[in-house]
Coordinates of C-alpha atoms in Angstrom, one line a residue:
M1 CA -35.0 26.7 9.9
E2 CA -36.2 23.5 11.2
K3 CA -33.9 21.3 13.4
G4 CA -32.4 18.2 11.9
Y5 CA -32.2 14.6 13.1
V6 CA -29.7 12.7 14.5
Y7 CA -29.7 9.0 14.3
L8 CA -26.9 7.3 17.2
I9 CA -26.2 4.4 15.2
G10 CA -23.9 1.7 16.3
A11 CA -21.4 0.1 13.2
G12 CA -20.6 -3.0 15.3
P13 CA -17.0 -4.9 16.1
G14 CA -15.7 -4.4 12.4
D15 CA -17.0 -6.8 9.9
P16 CA -18.8 -4.7 7.9
G17 CA -21.1 -7.4 7.4
L18 CA -22.6 -7.3 11.3
M19 CA -23.7 -3.7 10.3
T20 CA -27.7 -3.5 10.7
V21 CA -29.8 -3.4 7.8
K22 CA -31.8 0.0 9.5
G23 CA -28.3 1.3 10.3
K24 CA -26.9 1.1 6.8
R25 CA -30.3 2.9 5.5
C26 CA -29.8 5.9 8.0
L27 CA -26.4 6.3 7.1
A28 CA -27.5 6.3 3.4
E29 CA -29.7 9.2 4.6
A30 CA -27.1 11.6 6.2
D31 CA -26.0 15.0 5.6
T32 CA -22.9 14.7 8.3
V33 CA -21.4 11.5 9.8
V34 CA -19.4 11.6 12.6
Y35 CA -17.5 8.5 13.2
D36 CA -15.0 6.7 15.7
R37 CA -11.4 5.1 14.9
L38 CA -13.1 1.7 15.4
V39 CA -15.2 1.9 12.6
N40 CA -14.6 -0.1 9.5
N41 CA -13.9 1.6 6.1
R42 CA -15.9 -0.4 4.4
I43 CA -19.1 1.0 6.5
L44 CA -18.2 4.5 5.4
S45 CA -18.2 3.7 1.8
W46 CA -21.9 3.7 1.9
V47 CA -22.1 7.2 3.0
R48 CA -23.4 9.6 0.6
S49 CA -20.6 11.3 -1.7
D50 CA -21.8 15.0 -0.8
A51 CA -22.3 13.8 2.8
K52 CA -19.2 15.7 5.4
L53 CA -17.1 13.3 7.5
I54 CA -16.1 14.4 10.8
Y55 CA -13.4 12.1 12.6
A56 CA -14.0 11.6 16.3
G57 CA -11.6 9.1 17.3
K58 CA -8.3 8.7 18.8
R59 CA -5.3 8.0 16.8
P60 CA -1.8 8.9 17.2
D61 CA -1.6 11.8 14.3
H62 CA -5.2 12.9 15.0
H63 CA -6.2 15.2 17.7
T64 CA -9.3 13.7 19.9
L65 CA -12.4 15.5 20.1
K66 CA -13.7 15.6 23.6
Q67 CA -16.7 14.0 24.9
N68 CA -18.4 17.5 25.6
E69 CA -17.1 18.9 21.8
I70 CA -18.4 15.6 20.4
N71 CA -21.7 16.5 22.0
Q72 CA -21.4 20.1 20.5
V73 CA -20.8 19.1 17.0
L74 CA -23.9 17.0 16.8
V75 CA -26.2 19.4 18.3
D76 CA -24.3 22.2 15.9
E77 CA -25.0 20.1 12.5
A78 CA -28.5 19.3 13.8
L79 CA -29.3 22.7 14.7
Q80 CA -28.5 23.5 10.2
G81 CA -31.3 21.1 9.7
K82 CA -28.9 18.4 8.9
V83 CA -29.8 14.6 9.1
V84 CA -26.7 13.7 11.4
V85 CA -25.5 10.0 11.7
R86 CA -23.6 9.5 15.1
L87 CA -21.1 6.3 14.1
K88 CA -19.6 4.2 16.4
G89 CA -18.2 1.2 17.0
G90 CA -20.1 -2.0 18.7
D91 CA -23.2 -0.3 20.5
P92 CA -24.1 3.2 21.1
Y93 CA -24.7 2.1 24.6
V94 CA -22.6 -0.4 25.3
F95 CA -19.5 1.4 27.4
G96 CA -20.0 4.1 23.8
R97 CA -21.0 7.3 25.7
G98 CA -24.5 6.9 23.6
G99 CA -26.4 8.1 26.6
E100 CA -24.6 10.9 27.2
E101 CA -24.8 12.0 24.0
A102 CA -28.4 11.5 23.4
E103 CA -29.2 13.8 27.0
A104 CA -27.3 16.3 25.1
L105 CA -29.7 16.2 22.1
F106 CA -32.3 16.1 24.4
N107 CA -31.5 19.0 26.2
E108 CA -31.3 21.3 22.9
G109 CA -34.7 19.7 22.0
I110 CA -33.0 18.1 18.9
P111 CA -35.3 14.9 17.9
F112 CA -33.1 12.1 17.8
E113 CA -33.5 8.2 17.3
V114 CA -30.8 4.9 18.4
V115 CA -30.2 2.2 16.3
P116 CA -28.4 -0.5 18.4
G117 CA -25.8 -2.1 17.3
I118 CA -23.6 -5.7 17.6
T119 CA -21.5 -5.4 20.5
S120 CA -18.0 -6.6 20.5
A121 CA -18.7 -8.2 23.8
I122 CA -20.6 -11.3 22.2
A123 CA -19.5 -10.8 18.3
V124 CA -15.8 -10.9 18.7
P125 CA -15.7 -14.3 21.3
S126 CA -17.7 -16.0 18.4
Y127 CA -15.4 -15.1 15.8
A128 CA -12.7 -16.5 18.0
G129 CA -15.2 -19.8 18.3
I130 CA -15.9 -19.0 21.6
P131 CA -19.3 -18.8 23.4
V132 CA -19.9 -16.3 26.2
T133 CA -22.3 -19.1 27.3
H134 CA -22.8 -22.7 26.8
R135 CA -25.4 -24.7 28.6
T136 CA -22.7 -27.0 30.0
L137 CA -20.5 -24.5 31.0
T138 CA -22.2 -21.5 32.3
S139 CA -25.3 -19.6 31.9
T140 CA -24.1 -16.0 32.4
F141 CA -21.7 -13.5 31.5
T142 CA -20.6 -9.9 33.0
V143 CA -19.4 -7.0 30.7
I144 CA -16.8 -4.9 32.3
T145 CA -15.0 -1.7 31.2
G146 CA -11.1 -2.4 30.9
H147 CA -10.6 1.2 30.9
E148 CA -11.0 1.9 34.6
D149 CA -7.9 1.3 36.7
P150 CA -8.2 -2.1 38.4
M151 CA -5.8 -0.6 41.4
K152 CA -7.5 2.5 42.3
E153 CA -9.7 2.7 46.1
D154 CA -13.2 3.9 44.7
S155 CA -13.7 1.7 42.0
Q156 CA -16.7 1.1 40.7
I157 CA -16.1 -2.6 40.1
N158 CA -16.8 -5.6 42.7
W159 CA -13.7 -7.0 42.1
P160 CA -14.3 -10.0 44.6
R161 CA -17.8 -10.6 43.4
L162 CA -16.6 -10.8 39.8
A163 CA -13.9 -13.1 41.4
T164 CA -16.2 -15.7 42.8
D165 CA -18.9 -15.4 40.0
P166 CA -18.9 -18.9 38.1
G167 CA -20.0 -17.2 34.8
T168 CA -18.0 -15.6 31.7
L169 CA -16.3 -12.2 32.2
I170 CA -15.7 -9.9 29.5
F171 CA -13.4 -7.0 29.7
L172 CA -13.8 -4.4 26.3
M173 CA -10.6 -2.7 25.7
G174 CA -8.4 -3.2 28.8
V175 CA -5.2 -4.3 27.5
E176 CA -2.7 -1.6 28.4
R177 CA -4.7 -2.6 32.3
L178 CA -4.4 -6.5 31.4
P179 CA -1.7 -7.2 34.2
K180 CA -3.9 -5.3 36.9
I181 CA -6.8 -7.6 35.6
V182 CA -5.4 -10.4 36.2
S183 CA -3.4 -9.5 39.7
Q184 CA -7.2 -8.6 41.4
L185 CA -9.5 -11.4 39.8
V186 CA -6.2 -13.7 41.5
S187 CA -6.1 -12.0 44.6
N188 CA -9.8 -11.7 45.2
G189 CA -10.1 -15.7 45.0
K190 CA -10.4 -16.5 41.2
D191 CA -8.4 -19.8 39.9
P192 CA -5.2 -18.9 38.5
E193 CA -5.7 -21.9 36.2
T194 CA -8.9 -20.4 34.9
P195 CA -9.2 -20.4 31.4
A196 CA -8.6 -16.6 29.4
A197 CA -8.1 -14.9 25.9
L198 CA -7.6 -12.2 24.6
I199 CA -8.8 -11.3 20.7
Q200 CA -7.5 -8.3 18.8
W201 CA -9.5 -6.5 15.9
G202 CA -12.2 -9.0 16.5
T203 CA -14.0 -10.0 13.4
R204 CA -11.7 -8.6 10.9
P205 CA -9.1 -10.3 8.9
Q206 CA -6.6 -8.8 10.9
Q207 CA -8.1 -11.2 13.8
K208 CA -5.0 -12.0 16.4
T209 CA -6.1 -14.5 19.6
A210 CA -3.6 -15.1 22.6
V211 CA -5.0 -18.3 24.8
G212 CA -3.7 -19.1 28.1
T213 CA -4.8 -19.3 31.9
L214 CA -4.7 -16.1 34.2
E215 CA -1.7 -17.3 35.5
T216 CA -0.2 -17.4 31.4
I217 CA -2.1 -15.1 29.7
V218 CA -0.2 -11.8 30.2
E219 CA 3.3 -13.9 29.1
A220 CA 0.9 -15.3 25.8
V221 CA -0.6 -12.1 24.9
A222 CA 3.3 -10.6 25.0
R223 CA 4.5 -13.4 23.1
A224 CA 1.7 -12.5 20.4
G225 CA 2.5 -8.9 20.1
I226 CA -1.4 -8.4 20.8
T227 CA -2.5 -4.7 21.8
S228 CA -5.4 -2.4 21.6
P229 CA -8.2 -2.8 20.7
A230 CA -8.9 -6.0 22.2
I231 CA -10.7 -7.7 24.4
I232 CA -10.1 -10.1 27.4
I233 CA -12.3 -12.9 27.8
V234 CA -12.2 -15.3 31.1
G235 CA -13.8 -18.6 31.9
A236 CA -14.3 -22.3 30.9
V237 CA -15.7 -21.7 27.6
V238 CA -12.4 -20.0 26.4
N239 CA -11.7 -23.8 26.0
M240 CA -14.7 -24.3 23.0
R241 CA -12.5 -22.5 20.5
G242 CA -10.7 -25.5 19.5
V243 CA -14.0 -27.0 18.3
L244 CA -16.2 -23.6 17.6
G245 CA -13.3 -22.1 15.8
W246 CA -14.2 -21.1 12.0
F247 CA -13.8 -17.6 11.1
E248 CA -10.1 -18.2 10.9
K249 CA -10.6 -21.3 8.7
K250 CA -12.0 -19.4 5.7
P251 CA -10.3 -19.5 2.9
L252 CA -8.9 -15.5 2.7
F253 CA -8.6 -15.2 6.7
G254 CA -5.6 -12.6 7.1
Q255 CA -5.9 -11.5 3.3
S256 CA -6.2 -7.0 3.1
I257 CA -7.1 -6.9 -1.0
L258 CA -7.1 -3.7 -2.6
V259 CA -10.0 -3.8 -5.2
T260 CA -9.3 -1.5 -8.0
R261 CA -12.5 -1.5 -9.8
A262 CA -14.7 1.4 -10.7
R263 CA -16.8 2.0 -7.5
E264 CA -19.9 1.5 -9.2
Q265 CA -18.3 -2.6 -9.8
A266 CA -16.4 -3.2 -7.0
S267 CA -19.2 -4.3 -3.9
A268 CA -19.8 -7.5 -5.8
F269 CA -16.1 -8.3 -5.6
S270 CA -15.9 -7.4 -2.3
E271 CA -18.6 -9.1 -1.2
L272 CA -17.1 -12.1 -2.5
I273 CA -13.7 -11.7 -0.9
E274 CA -15.3 -10.7 2.9
R275 CA -17.7 -14.4 2.9
A276 CA -14.3 -15.6 2.2
G277 CA -12.5 -14.2 5.1
G278 CA -11.0 -11.7 3.8
E279 CA -10.6 -7.7 4.3
A280 CA -11.5 -6.0 0.9
L281 CA -10.3 -2.3 0.5
E282 CA -11.6 -0.4 -2.2
A283 CA -9.6 2.1 -4.0
P284 CA -11.0 2.7 -7.8
T285 CA -8.5 2.9 -10.2
I286 CA -10.9 4.1 -13.1
I287 CA -14.2 6.4 -12.9
I288 CA -16.9 5.2 -15.3
D289 CA -18.6 8.4 -17.6
S290 CA -21.6 8.3 -19.8
N291 CA -21.5 8.8 -23.1
D292 CA -25.2 9.3 -23.6
E293 CA -25.0 12.8 -25.4
D294 CA -22.7 11.8 -27.8
P295 CA -24.6 12.3 -31.5
A296 CA -23.1 9.2 -32.7
L297 CA -24.5 7.0 -29.5
I298 CA -27.6 8.5 -30.0
N299 CA -28.0 7.8 -34.1
A300 CA -27.0 4.3 -33.1
V301 CA -29.9 3.5 -30.4
H302 CA -32.5 5.3 -32.7
N303 CA -31.4 2.8 -35.8
T304 CA -30.5 -0.4 -33.9
A305 CA -33.3 -2.4 -36.5
G306 CA -30.7 -1.8 -39.0
Y307 CA -27.8 -3.8 -37.6
D308 CA -27.5 -8.0 -37.8
W309 CA -25.9 -7.8 -34.9
I310 CA -25.1 -6.7 -31.3
V311 CA -21.6 -6.8 -29.8
F312 CA -21.7 -6.2 -26.3
T313 CA -18.1 -6.4 -24.4
S314 CA -18.7 -5.7 -21.0
V315 CA -21.6 -4.9 -18.4
N316 CA -20.8 -1.5 -18.4
G317 CA -21.6 -1.4 -22.5
V318 CA -25.1 -2.6 -21.8
E319 CA -25.8 -0.1 -18.8
A320 CA -24.6 2.8 -20.9
F321 CA -26.3 1.8 -23.9
F322 CA -29.7 1.1 -22.9
N323 CA -30.0 4.2 -20.8
C324 CA -29.1 5.9 -23.4
M325 CA -32.2 4.2 -25.0
A326 CA -34.3 5.0 -22.3
K327 CA -33.1 8.7 -22.2
E328 CA -34.1 8.8 -25.9
G329 CA -37.6 7.3 -25.3
I330 CA -36.6 4.3 -27.5
D331 CA -38.6 0.9 -26.5
I332 CA -36.3 -2.2 -26.5
R333 CA -38.4 -3.6 -29.3
A334 CA -36.6 -1.0 -31.5
L335 CA -33.7 -3.7 -31.6
G336 CA -35.9 -5.4 -33.9
N337 CA -34.1 -8.7 -35.5
A338 CA -30.3 -8.1 -34.0
R339 CA -28.6 -11.2 -32.9
I340 CA -26.9 -10.4 -29.6
C341 CA -23.3 -11.2 -28.6
A342 CA -21.8 -10.7 -25.5
I343 CA -18.4 -11.0 -23.8
G344 CA -18.6 -13.1 -20.2
P345 CA -21.6 -14.4 -18.2
K346 CA -21.8 -11.2 -16.2
T347 CA -22.8 -9.3 -19.6
R348 CA -25.0 -12.1 -20.6
E349 CA -26.9 -11.9 -17.2
R350 CA -27.2 -8.1 -17.1
L351 CA -28.8 -8.4 -21.0
A352 CA -31.0 -11.5 -19.3
A353 CA -32.5 -9.3 -17.1
R354 CA -33.5 -7.3 -20.1
G355 CA -35.0 -9.9 -21.9
L356 CA -32.8 -10.1 -24.5
I357 CA -31.5 -13.6 -25.3
V358 CA -27.7 -13.7 -26.1
E359 CA -26.7 -16.1 -29.0
A360 CA -23.5 -16.2 -28.8
L361 CA -20.7 -16.3 -26.2
P362 CA -17.6 -17.1 -26.6
E363 CA -15.6 -19.7 -24.4
R364 CA -12.6 -17.1 -23.8
F365 CA -14.2 -13.9 -22.4
I366 CA -11.6 -11.6 -24.7
A367 CA -12.1 -10.0 -28.1
E368 CA -10.0 -12.8 -30.1
G369 CA -12.5 -15.4 -28.3
V370 CA -15.3 -12.9 -29.9
I371 CA -13.9 -13.4 -33.1
D372 CA -13.5 -17.6 -32.9
M373 CA -17.4 -17.3 -32.0
L374 CA -18.4 -15.2 -34.7
K375 CA -16.6 -16.4 -37.9
P376 CA -18.5 -19.0 -38.8
L377 CA -22.0 -16.7 -37.7
V378 CA -21.3 -13.6 -39.5
K379 CA -21.5 -13.6 -43.2
T380 CA -20.0 -10.6 -45.4
G381 CA -22.2 -7.3 -45.4
D382 CA -23.2 -7.9 -42.6
R383 CA -23.8 -4.5 -40.4
V384 CA -22.4 -5.0 -36.7
L385 CA -22.9 -2.3 -33.5
V386 CA -20.3 -2.6 -31.3
P387 CA -21.1 -0.1 -28.1
R388 CA -17.9 0.2 -26.1
S389 CA -15.5 2.1 -24.0
D390 CA -13.4 4.6 -25.4
L391 CA -10.0 2.9 -24.3
A392 CA -10.9 -0.7 -25.7
R393 CA -8.5 -2.4 -28.0
A394 CA -8.7 -1.9 -31.5
T395 CA -8.7 -6.0 -32.0
L396 CA -12.3 -7.0 -32.2
I397 CA -12.8 -4.1 -35.0
E398 CA -10.1 -4.8 -37.0
A399 CA -10.7 -8.8 -37.0
L400 CA -15.1 -8.1 -37.9
N401 CA -13.7 -5.7 -40.7
S402 CA -11.3 -8.6 -42.0
L403 CA -14.5 -11.1 -42.0
G404 CA -16.4 -8.5 -44.4
C405 CA -18.7 -6.9 -41.8
E406 CA -19.7 -3.4 -41.8
V407 CA -18.9 -2.5 -38.1
N408 CA -20.0 0.9 -36.4
E409 CA -18.1 1.1 -33.3
V410 CA -19.8 4.1 -31.3
I411 CA -18.3 4.9 -27.6
A412 CA -21.0 4.4 -25.2
Y413 CA -18.8 5.1 -22.1
H414 CA -15.9 7.0 -20.9
T415 CA -13.3 5.2 -18.8
R416 CA -10.9 8.0 -17.3
S417 CA -8.2 7.8 -14.0
C418 CA -9.1 8.9 -10.7
Q419 CA -7.0 11.5 -9.4
S420 CA -5.5 10.3 -6.2
F421 CA -5.8 7.5 -3.7
D422 CA -7.2 7.9 -0.3
E423 CA -4.4 8.4 2.6
D424 CA -5.4 5.7 4.1
I425 CA -4.8 3.1 0.9
I426 CA -0.9 4.9 0.8
D427 CA -0.7 4.5 4.1
R428 CA -1.5 1.0 4.2
L429 CA 0.8 0.5 1.3
K430 CA 3.6 1.9 3.0
A431 CA 3.2 0.1 6.1
H432 CA 2.9 -3.0 4.0
T433 CA -0.6 -4.1 5.4
I434 CA -2.2 -4.9 1.3
T435 CA -1.1 -8.2 0.7
I436 CA -2.9 -8.7 -2.8
I437 CA -3.5 -6.2 -5.5
T438 CA -6.3 -6.9 -8.0
L439 CA -6.4 -5.6 -11.4
T440 CA -9.9 -6.2 -13.9
S441 CA -8.8 -4.6 -16.9
S442 CA -5.5 -3.1 -18.5
S443 CA -6.8 0.7 -17.9
T444 CA -6.8 0.0 -14.3
A445 CA -3.4 -1.3 -14.3
R446 CA -2.3 1.5 -16.1
N447 CA -4.1 3.7 -13.8
L448 CA -2.5 2.0 -10.6
M449 CA 0.9 2.6 -11.9
A450 CA 0.1 6.3 -12.2
L451 CA -1.3 7.0 -9.0
V452 CA 1.3 5.2 -7.2
E453 CA 4.1 7.6 -7.7
D454 CA 6.5 5.8 -5.5
R455 CA 6.9 2.5 -7.4
A456 CA 8.7 0.9 -4.1
L457 CA 5.5 0.6 -2.6
L458 CA 4.6 -2.2 -4.7
D459 CA 7.9 -4.1 -4.2
N460 CA 7.2 -7.5 -2.7
M461 CA 3.6 -7.1 -3.8
V462 CA 1.4 -10.0 -4.7
F463 CA -1.0 -9.2 -7.8
A464 CA -3.6 -10.7 -9.1
S465 CA -4.9 -10.2 -12.9
I466 CA -8.3 -10.9 -14.5
G467 CA -6.3 -12.1 -17.6
P468 CA -3.9 -12.2 -20.5
A469 CA -4.6 -8.4 -21.3
T470 CA -4.6 -7.2 -18.2
T471 CA -1.3 -9.6 -17.6
A472 CA 0.4 -8.1 -20.5
T473 CA 0.2 -4.3 -19.5
L474 CA 1.2 -5.3 -16.3
R475 CA 4.4 -7.0 -18.1
S476 CA 4.8 -3.9 -20.0
Y477 CA 5.7 -1.9 -16.1
G478 CA 7.9 -5.0 -15.3
I479 CA 5.4 -6.8 -13.0
E480 CA 5.1 -10.1 -13.3
P481 CA 1.5 -11.1 -11.6
Q482 CA 1.5 -14.1 -9.0
I483 CA -2.1 -15.1 -10.1
E484 CA -4.1 -15.0 -13.5
A485 CA -7.9 -16.1 -13.9
K486 CA -8.3 -19.0 -15.6
E487 CA -11.7 -18.0 -16.9
Y488 CA -11.3 -14.0 -17.2
T489 CA -14.1 -13.0 -14.8
I490 CA -14.6 -11.6 -11.4
R491 CA -15.9 -14.8 -10.5
G492 CA -12.6 -16.5 -12.2
L493 CA -10.6 -14.3 -10.4
Y494 CA -12.0 -14.6 -7.1
D495 CA -11.3 -18.5 -7.6
A496 CA -7.5 -17.9 -9.2
I497 CA -6.9 -16.1 -5.5
V498 CA -8.8 -18.4 -3.2
E499 CA -6.4 -21.4 -5.0
Y500 CA -2.9 -19.4 -4.5
C501 CA -3.6 -18.7 -0.7
Q502 CA -4.4 -22.3 -0.1
K503 CA -1.2 -23.7 -1.9
A504 CA 0.8 -20.5 0.4
E505 CA -0.3 -21.9 3.4

């Protein structure tokens, strides 16, 4: 068997957007991913569904793999001919022991590649509004491990030199040793009035910053409740925070938002949330399955020219319908003179990408809006094709029939419930660290209720609904959503969430 290949990849400091393009591409190739505690779960969602995940980080309820054991895992997986990714927070070679892992691979003759990551030493201060260098303040910075005991006699850290260094000092992972770090700096001559800051969970929506001086920082950190993971930054650049702070001003900063859409659709919504400074937790409650072997759908795609109207009620319907056409080898020109109606701008955009002009787009993106739009356009006897979900409401079909249309409703795709949430999501619900739950359809609402057996976990939760139909479903479970989109689209739901959060400040 040929030996595999190992990528040592830096995942960056936490914000998934700071993962490099190359790192993401290599991750998509992986058969096995060995990852650390500080790797954002959103990054893990980019891994292939059939890939093997091995946790190698430190958490109170998980056994910690020792470094030699991690090295052996990489070797063993690669010797099976697999593409292996070692995914590490920050950069593999900045206090990440990536050099030891690469050395172990070299000794076994296993080919490897290092994909650098953005280190927390520069990214985390940036997100807190602190530049590590500034032309008028300092031209140098030093990165120091915070793991070493500052009081040990054989220290590899030159404390007298650091104490007299006019540049910025950055200690990684040194929260527990903060009092000793401060003591060493001051006792070796550093001015107690030197500005200092600690930043916990930097670049994430949970980011928390404490600012003071070497004399006051220990007390400031205790008041703020800052614990690991955090970095320490010492120097005049800390005073720039009041001017350069930007991340904590974003409209969804501090919000952890549960996205319950099907995984194929979740990414666009998650990106909107993350751009606004929020955390998107993808926990699909539904799965979309193709129905392209159904004789009724196949017959419909073979006879599209016989219809006066085709009504697409969702992006899923568009994709499923035209995928079936492609599978059957039918040219899009077979649609003939059929006129197109769509519910929602995203559905229209997906049709436009296929070169199709939508003649009817309702003002209200629900079945009732479609009827209002089509009433003056359809006539008795018009043949109307409606490809849609197996769980769609009957309202549209009943109304079209009442207008004298000959309606053919075909199931383009099935919507089924996920069997469970990831354990991490349940843990977050139990810890009350999710701030908003979003529901983008009645089926996501119903399936959420089925997946969360302990309803007490949803108490005092903020719910965001995409529109009246979804709101009605939530109310049937005794839940009144605090947020409802004015425009029944993902963008409309996002706008409503931002408006709610800004009013709550």
